[in-house]
Each structure stands twice: as structure tokens, then as C-alpha cells.
Short mmCIF file of C-alpha atoms and ligand atoms in Angstrom, two decimals:
data_model
loop_
_atom_site.label_atom_id
_atom_site.label_comp_id
_atom_site.label_asym_id
_atom_site.label_seq_id
_atom_site.Cartn_x
_atom_site.Cartn_y
_atom_site.Cartn_z
CA ARG A 1 -40.84 90.14 97.88
CA SER A 2 -40.78 91.47 94.33
CA ALA A 3 -42.39 94.85 93.73
CA VAL A 4 -42.32 94.15 90.02
CA ARG A 5 -41.94 90.81 88.32
CA LEU A 6 -41.52 90.18 84.61
CA THR A 7 -42.05 86.60 83.54
CA GLN A 8 -40.96 85.50 80.07
CA VAL A 9 -41.58 88.93 78.65
CA THR A 10 -41.06 89.33 74.92
CA LYS A 11 -41.66 92.61 73.15
CA GLU A 12 -41.59 92.86 69.38
CA TYR A 13 -41.99 96.04 67.41
CA GLY A 14 -43.55 95.57 63.99
CA ARG A 15 -44.51 92.29 62.38
CA GLY A 16 -43.16 89.76 59.96
CA PRO A 17 -39.62 89.84 58.56
CA SER A 18 -38.99 93.43 59.66
CA ALA A 19 -40.03 92.80 63.29
CA VAL A 20 -37.56 93.91 65.95
CA VAL A 21 -37.34 91.81 69.10
CA ALA A 22 -36.63 94.45 71.76
CA LEU A 23 -37.07 92.08 74.72
CA ASP A 24 -36.48 88.37 74.27
CA ASP A 25 -38.00 86.15 76.96
CA VAL A 26 -36.94 88.30 79.90
CA SER A 27 -37.68 87.16 83.45
CA ALA A 28 -36.66 89.43 86.28
CA GLY A 29 -37.81 90.46 89.72
CA ILE A 30 -37.30 93.88 91.25
CA ALA A 31 -37.12 93.54 95.03
CA ALA A 32 -39.51 95.74 96.99
CA GLY A 33 -37.66 98.57 98.69
CA SER A 34 -34.64 98.37 96.44
CA PHE A 35 -32.90 100.79 94.11
CA THR A 36 -32.18 98.95 90.86
CA ALA A 37 -30.26 100.13 87.82
CA VAL A 38 -30.86 98.80 84.32
CA MET A 39 -27.79 99.10 82.12
CA GLY A 40 -26.74 97.90 78.69
CA PRO A 41 -25.64 99.14 75.30
CA SER A 42 -27.82 101.37 73.19
CA GLY A 43 -30.60 99.31 71.63
CA SER A 44 -30.32 96.51 74.22
CA GLY A 45 -33.93 97.01 75.34
CA LYS A 46 -33.56 99.18 78.47
CA SER A 47 -36.34 101.63 77.65
CA THR A 48 -38.59 98.85 76.49
CA PHE A 49 -37.92 96.99 79.74
CA LEU A 50 -38.82 100.09 81.76
CA HIS A 51 -41.92 100.85 79.71
CA CYS A 52 -43.22 97.27 79.93
CA ALA A 53 -42.42 97.03 83.67
CA ALA A 54 -44.27 100.30 84.32
CA GLY A 55 -47.33 99.45 82.24
CA LEU A 56 -46.60 102.21 79.72
CA ASP A 57 -46.34 99.58 77.04
CA ARG A 58 -47.73 96.06 76.74
CA PRO A 59 -45.48 93.07 76.09
CA THR A 60 -46.14 90.95 73.01
CA SER A 61 -46.11 87.93 75.33
CA GLY A 62 -45.32 87.16 78.95
CA THR A 63 -46.61 88.75 82.13
CA VAL A 64 -45.81 91.76 84.25
CA ARG A 65 -46.96 91.79 87.85
CA LEU A 66 -46.77 94.99 89.88
CA GLY A 67 -48.23 95.56 93.32
CA GLY A 68 -50.35 92.40 93.21
CA GLU A 69 -51.81 93.13 89.77
CA ASP A 70 -51.23 91.27 86.54
CA LEU A 71 -51.03 94.26 84.20
CA GLY A 72 -52.11 92.11 81.25
CA GLU A 73 -55.49 91.64 82.92
CA LEU A 74 -56.20 95.37 82.99
CA ASP A 75 -58.04 97.01 80.11
CA GLU A 76 -56.80 100.35 78.73
CA LYS A 77 -58.86 102.42 81.13
CA GLU A 78 -57.78 100.40 84.15
CA LEU A 79 -54.15 100.49 83.04
CA THR A 80 -54.26 104.28 82.64
CA ARG A 81 -55.71 104.62 86.12
CA PHE A 82 -53.11 102.20 87.47
CA ARG A 83 -50.28 104.28 85.96
CA ARG A 84 -51.69 107.47 87.39
CA THR A 85 -52.18 106.20 90.90
CA ARG A 86 -49.75 103.36 91.53
CA ILE A 87 -46.50 104.21 89.77
CA GLY A 88 -44.34 107.25 89.15
CA PHE A 89 -42.44 107.72 85.92
CA VAL A 90 -39.57 110.14 85.42
CA PHE A 91 -38.93 110.73 81.73
CA GLN A 92 -35.49 111.46 80.37
CA SER A 93 -36.73 114.62 78.68
CA PHE A 94 -38.60 115.69 81.86
CA ASN A 95 -41.93 115.93 79.93
CA LEU A 96 -43.03 119.03 81.83
CA LEU A 97 -45.92 121.09 80.52
CA SER A 98 -44.48 124.46 79.58
CA SER A 99 -47.66 126.43 80.10
CA LEU A 100 -48.09 125.21 83.68
CA THR A 101 -46.24 126.43 86.76
CA VAL A 102 -43.95 124.19 88.78
CA GLU A 103 -46.73 123.65 91.31
CA GLN A 104 -49.28 122.82 88.61
CA ASN A 105 -46.86 120.38 86.97
CA ILE A 106 -46.20 118.65 90.29
CA THR A 107 -49.87 118.34 91.21
CA LEU A 108 -51.00 117.25 87.75
CA PRO A 109 -51.07 113.51 88.65
CA LEU A 110 -53.33 114.26 91.62
CA ARG A 111 -55.72 116.20 89.43
CA LEU A 112 -55.65 113.50 86.71
CA ALA A 113 -56.43 110.90 89.37
CA GLY A 114 -59.35 113.00 90.58
CA ALA A 115 -57.71 113.46 93.98
CA GLY A 116 -57.54 116.73 95.85
CA THR A 117 -54.29 118.67 96.02
CA ASP A 118 -53.39 118.74 99.67
CA HIS A 119 -51.08 121.68 100.27
CA ASP A 120 -49.10 120.01 103.05
CA SER A 121 -48.04 117.13 100.83
CA VAL A 122 -47.20 119.54 97.98
CA ARG A 123 -45.05 121.54 100.40
CA GLY A 124 -43.46 118.37 101.76
CA VAL A 125 -42.54 117.02 98.34
CA THR A 126 -41.23 120.34 97.03
CA ALA A 127 -39.10 120.82 100.14
CA ALA A 128 -37.77 117.26 99.81
CA VAL A 129 -36.64 117.85 96.23
CA GLY A 130 -35.31 121.35 96.95
CA LEU A 131 -37.81 123.42 94.96
CA THR A 132 -39.18 125.61 97.73
CA GLY A 133 -39.60 129.14 96.42
CA LEU A 134 -39.85 128.04 92.79
CA LEU A 135 -43.47 126.87 92.76
CA GLY A 136 -44.73 129.81 90.71
CA ARG A 137 -42.14 129.53 87.94
CA ARG A 138 -42.63 127.95 84.52
CA PRO A 139 -40.30 125.17 83.31
CA ALA A 140 -38.52 127.55 80.90
CA GLU A 141 -37.40 129.60 83.90
CA LEU A 142 -35.62 126.64 85.49
CA SER A 143 -32.23 124.98 84.99
CA GLY A 144 -32.05 121.40 83.72
CA GLY A 145 -31.41 120.12 87.24
CA GLN A 146 -34.39 122.04 88.59
CA GLN A 147 -36.59 120.69 85.80
CA GLN A 148 -35.51 117.17 86.68
CA ARG A 149 -36.44 117.87 90.33
CA VAL A 150 -39.90 118.93 89.19
CA ALA A 151 -40.21 115.70 87.19
CA ILE A 152 -39.21 113.71 90.28
CA ALA A 153 -41.57 115.65 92.55
CA ARG A 154 -44.36 114.91 90.08
CA ALA A 155 -43.49 111.21 90.24
CA LEU A 156 -43.45 111.29 94.07
CA ILE A 157 -46.63 113.26 94.69
CA THR A 158 -49.01 110.30 94.56
CA ARG A 159 -46.69 108.27 96.86
CA PRO A 160 -46.43 105.45 94.31
CA GLU A 161 -45.07 102.05 95.27
CA VAL A 162 -42.64 102.05 92.39
CA ILE A 163 -40.82 104.90 90.68
CA PHE A 164 -39.38 104.32 87.23
CA ALA A 165 -36.76 106.72 85.92
CA ASP A 166 -35.36 106.72 82.38
CA GLU A 167 -31.83 108.15 82.51
CA PRO A 168 -32.75 110.73 85.14
CA THR A 169 -29.19 112.03 85.31
CA GLY A 170 -28.38 111.82 81.60
CA ALA A 171 -28.72 115.53 80.91
CA LEU A 172 -27.20 116.81 84.14
CA ASP A 173 -23.76 117.91 85.32
CA PRO A 174 -22.09 115.53 87.84
CA ASP A 175 -22.97 117.55 90.97
CA THR A 176 -26.61 117.91 89.99
CA ALA A 177 -26.69 114.24 89.02
CA ASP A 178 -25.44 113.40 92.52
CA ASP A 179 -28.29 115.37 94.09
CA ILE A 180 -30.85 113.60 91.90
CA LEU A 181 -29.43 110.17 92.84
CA ALA A 182 -29.59 111.16 96.51
CA LEU A 183 -33.28 112.06 96.04
CA LEU A 184 -34.02 108.68 94.48
CA ARG A 185 -32.11 106.94 97.28
CA GLN A 186 -34.12 108.93 99.82
CA ALA A 187 -37.35 107.69 98.22
CA VAL A 188 -36.13 104.14 98.92
CA THR A 189 -34.79 104.64 102.45
CA ASP A 190 -37.22 107.21 103.87
CA LEU A 191 -40.42 106.54 101.95
CA HIS A 192 -39.92 102.77 101.43
CA GLN A 193 -40.50 103.10 97.72
CA THR A 194 -38.93 100.95 95.02
CA VAL A 195 -36.89 102.72 92.35
CA VAL A 196 -35.94 101.31 88.94
CA MET A 197 -33.60 103.50 86.92
CA VAL A 198 -32.20 103.12 83.42
CA THR A 199 -28.73 104.60 83.24
CA HIS A 200 -25.66 104.69 81.05
CA ASP A 201 -23.59 106.13 83.84
CA PRO A 202 -21.46 103.65 85.83
CA ALA A 203 -21.12 106.17 88.66
CA ALA A 204 -24.92 106.30 88.96
CA ALA A 205 -25.24 102.51 88.78
CA ARG A 206 -22.72 102.09 91.61
CA ARG A 207 -25.07 103.99 93.90
CA THR A 208 -27.84 101.43 93.48
CA ASP A 209 -28.42 98.09 95.23
CA ARG A 210 -28.54 95.99 92.13
CA VAL A 211 -27.72 96.26 88.46
CA VAL A 212 -29.48 94.33 85.72
CA PHE A 213 -27.46 94.32 82.50
CA LEU A 214 -29.34 93.85 79.25
CA ALA A 215 -27.77 92.82 75.96
CA GLY A 216 -29.69 92.08 72.79
CA GLY A 217 -33.02 92.14 74.62
CA ARG A 218 -31.95 89.57 77.22
CA VAL A 219 -30.71 89.75 80.79
CA ALA A 220 -26.97 89.24 80.40
CA ARG A 221 -25.89 89.66 84.01
CA ARG A 222 -27.06 90.75 87.47
CA LEU A 223 -24.94 92.33 90.13
CA ASP A 224 -25.81 92.87 93.77
CA ALA A 225 -24.13 95.70 95.70
CA PRO A 226 -22.31 96.94 92.59
CA SER A 227 -18.80 98.22 93.17
CA ALA A 228 -16.38 100.29 91.12
CA GLU A 229 -14.51 97.26 89.76
CA GLN A 230 -17.70 95.56 88.64
CA VAL A 231 -19.51 98.42 86.91
CA LYS A 232 -17.57 100.12 84.17
P1 ADP B 301 -35.25 87.06 92.29
O1 ADP B 301 -36.31 88.09 92.43
O2 ADP B 301 -35.54 85.82 93.05
O3 ADP B 301 -33.87 87.58 92.50
P2 ADP B 301 -34.90 87.24 89.44
O4 ADP B 301 -36.04 87.10 88.49
O5 ADP B 301 -34.32 88.56 89.67
O6 ADP B 301 -35.37 86.57 90.80
O7 ADP B 301 -33.75 86.26 89.05
C1 ADP B 301 -33.93 85.31 88.03
C2 ADP B 301 -32.86 84.28 88.17
O8 ADP B 301 -31.57 84.88 88.34
C3 ADP B 301 -33.10 83.41 89.39
O9 ADP B 301 -32.82 82.07 89.04
C4 ADP B 301 -32.09 83.91 90.38
O10 ADP B 301 -31.63 82.88 91.24
C5 ADP B 301 -30.95 84.41 89.53
N1 ADP B 301 -30.25 85.51 90.19
C6 ADP B 301 -30.77 86.38 91.07
N2 ADP B 301 -29.86 87.23 91.51
C7 ADP B 301 -28.71 86.94 90.87
C8 ADP B 301 -27.38 87.48 90.89
N3 ADP B 301 -27.05 88.52 91.66
N4 ADP B 301 -26.48 86.94 90.08
C9 ADP B 301 -26.79 85.92 89.31
N5 ADP B 301 -28.02 85.36 89.25
C10 ADP B 301 -28.96 85.84 90.02
P1 ADP B 302 -32.34 101.01 74.75
O1 ADP B 302 -33.23 101.77 75.68
O2 ADP B 302 -31.47 100.01 75.43
O3 ADP B 302 -31.54 101.90 73.82
P2 ADP B 302 -34.79 100.31 73.38
O4 ADP B 302 -35.65 99.59 74.33
O5 ADP B 302 -35.09 101.75 73.13
O6 ADP B 302 -33.27 100.12 73.80
O7 ADP B 302 -34.83 99.59 71.99
C1 ADP B 302 -34.60 98.18 71.82
C2 ADP B 302 -34.75 97.82 70.35
O8 ADP B 302 -36.09 98.04 69.94
C3 ADP B 302 -33.89 98.66 69.42
O9 ADP B 302 -33.48 97.84 68.34
C4 ADP B 302 -34.83 99.73 68.93
O10 ADP B 302 -34.44 100.21 67.68
C5 ADP B 302 -36.15 98.99 68.90
N1 ADP B 302 -37.31 99.86 69.12
C6 ADP B 302 -37.55 100.57 70.26
N2 ADP B 302 -38.72 101.23 70.16
C7 ADP B 302 -39.21 100.94 68.92
C8 ADP B 302 -40.40 101.31 68.23
N3 ADP B 302 -41.31 102.11 68.77
N4 ADP B 302 -40.57 100.83 66.98
C9 ADP B 302 -39.67 100.01 66.43
N5 ADP B 302 -38.53 99.60 67.04
C10 ADP B 302 -38.31 100.06 68.27
#
């Protein structure tokens, strides 16, 4: 079963002669319960792929299905609600709110969705990502790795079916990156979530179940059970 399926997705930025085709007729399925990496050179369409797959951006043509919904059928309000309740998104730059504490950042999606903040699940998620004891701090008082953990906790708090992560280890040292990859793997194995991660890092891609390589806005190659020889 596919957790996410893109069918003939094209995304153009701009119009007319200056239009940029960021995704060119891409069809791809992300298997439910898998950890998938999206790789490719800079400008190959990785972020656009992630944004369209997650419903953060709408394709110019083609369809995206996620969790039984055709995202193209949702109006703006429905799509916003869908993003808040059904998916988690981990931004490369963490996107934490500096005036809020760690706890307030993590529980923000619950409040935006109009759901209560249940303290047991907040405790569970913060323990899982290793932030116990830091709930009262502000983002500026955390290391980069800790900030990324907050961003992941925030993506996990609503228990979404699919977590999208845009270069979640890009700004981190190798040991911290390892911990973050272990957290994403844990989401797949323990919580039965599906994780889709854009990465430049071959070492990170080798820890996933499948790699989708993009080139020039198209799927150039797919690899199952990526190994060291295959991902460079
Ligand atoms: P599926 O969800 O069935 O894997 P995809 O949309 O991911 O479908 O795959 C699109 C096409 O690529 C299908 O024709 C599929 O058979 C083929 N394909 C899937 N996995 C691989 C792979 N590891 N290597 C090459 N081609 C693949
Ligand atoms: P990647 O993540 O692989 O670096 P992107 O998806 O960011 O690739 O970009 C794919 C192509 O689309 C690039 O040529 C990029 O310049 C272009 N692009 C991305 N976002 C925009 C935008 N908002 N406006 C215009 N062009 C864009």
C-alpha cells in the first residue's frame, strides 16, 4: 500500500518563456511504513517534490493522494486542516518560534488543530526525542541538534501518518545526525509511521529503505535497500 502517491505530477514556477519546470511528470509511490530518501543534485526538484507530496504546495497538474485523500480535491481551508492533523513536516531551518518555549513549540500543532494538549503524550514525545528537562527553554538556549529534536517532536505530536523531513541532518554534526536518523527510524518501526526525507548525505540515505533519485525534475532512479556501493 502507498501512503503517498504522486501521479503525473508537474510543477511549474512562473509562466510563459521564463517558467521553470521543477517537477516534470513525476509518478511515484511511497510505501506505507517505509523510510524513503529523496536525493538528487541541487535544483533537481527535491524540495518541490516534498512540498507537493505533503500538500504544502499544489502541483500545476497531476494528482497527489495521501491517506485516502486526493489533495487536489481539498480547498485551502481543508488542505490547511489536513496538513495540521494528518502530516508532520520537519523544516531544514527548524522553523521554531523563538518567543515560545520548547513545550509550547511542540504542542503548537495540537493547539492549531483545536485539540487539547494531553500531558502524557507531550511527556512521551519529549522523552522519545531526548528533550526531557528542556521543556521550559527557548529555542535560542538550545544547540542545533536539540532544536532539530524539537522540530521532530512537533512533527510527531499529532501522530501523523506521514512525516516529511527536508534535510533534517543537513545542519548537524555526524553524531547528532545519527541520533536524528535513529529517531526517524523509530517513528517507522515503533509508531508505524511513514517517513520521507530529502537528503544530500549518502550516509543518511543508506539508513533508509528506499532512495528515489531526482534529476532535472524527473525520477532518474530508484533503489531498494540502499547499500554503500550504490549510494555515493
Ligand atoms: P510502486 O509503489 O508500485 O513501487 P512507484 O510509483 O514507486 O510504484 O514506481 C513506479 C514505477 O517504477 C513502477 O513501474 C515500478 O514497477 C517501478 N519501480 C518500482 N520500484 C523500482 C525499483 N526499485 N527499481 C526500478 N524500478 C522500480
Ligand atoms: P532542490 O530541492 O532539488 O534543490 P527545488 O525543488 O528547490 O530543488 O527546485 C527545483 C527547481 O525549481 C529549481 O530550478 C529552482 O530554482 C526552481 N524553484 C524552486 N522554487 C521556486 C520558486 N518559488 N520560484 C521559482 N523557481 C523555483
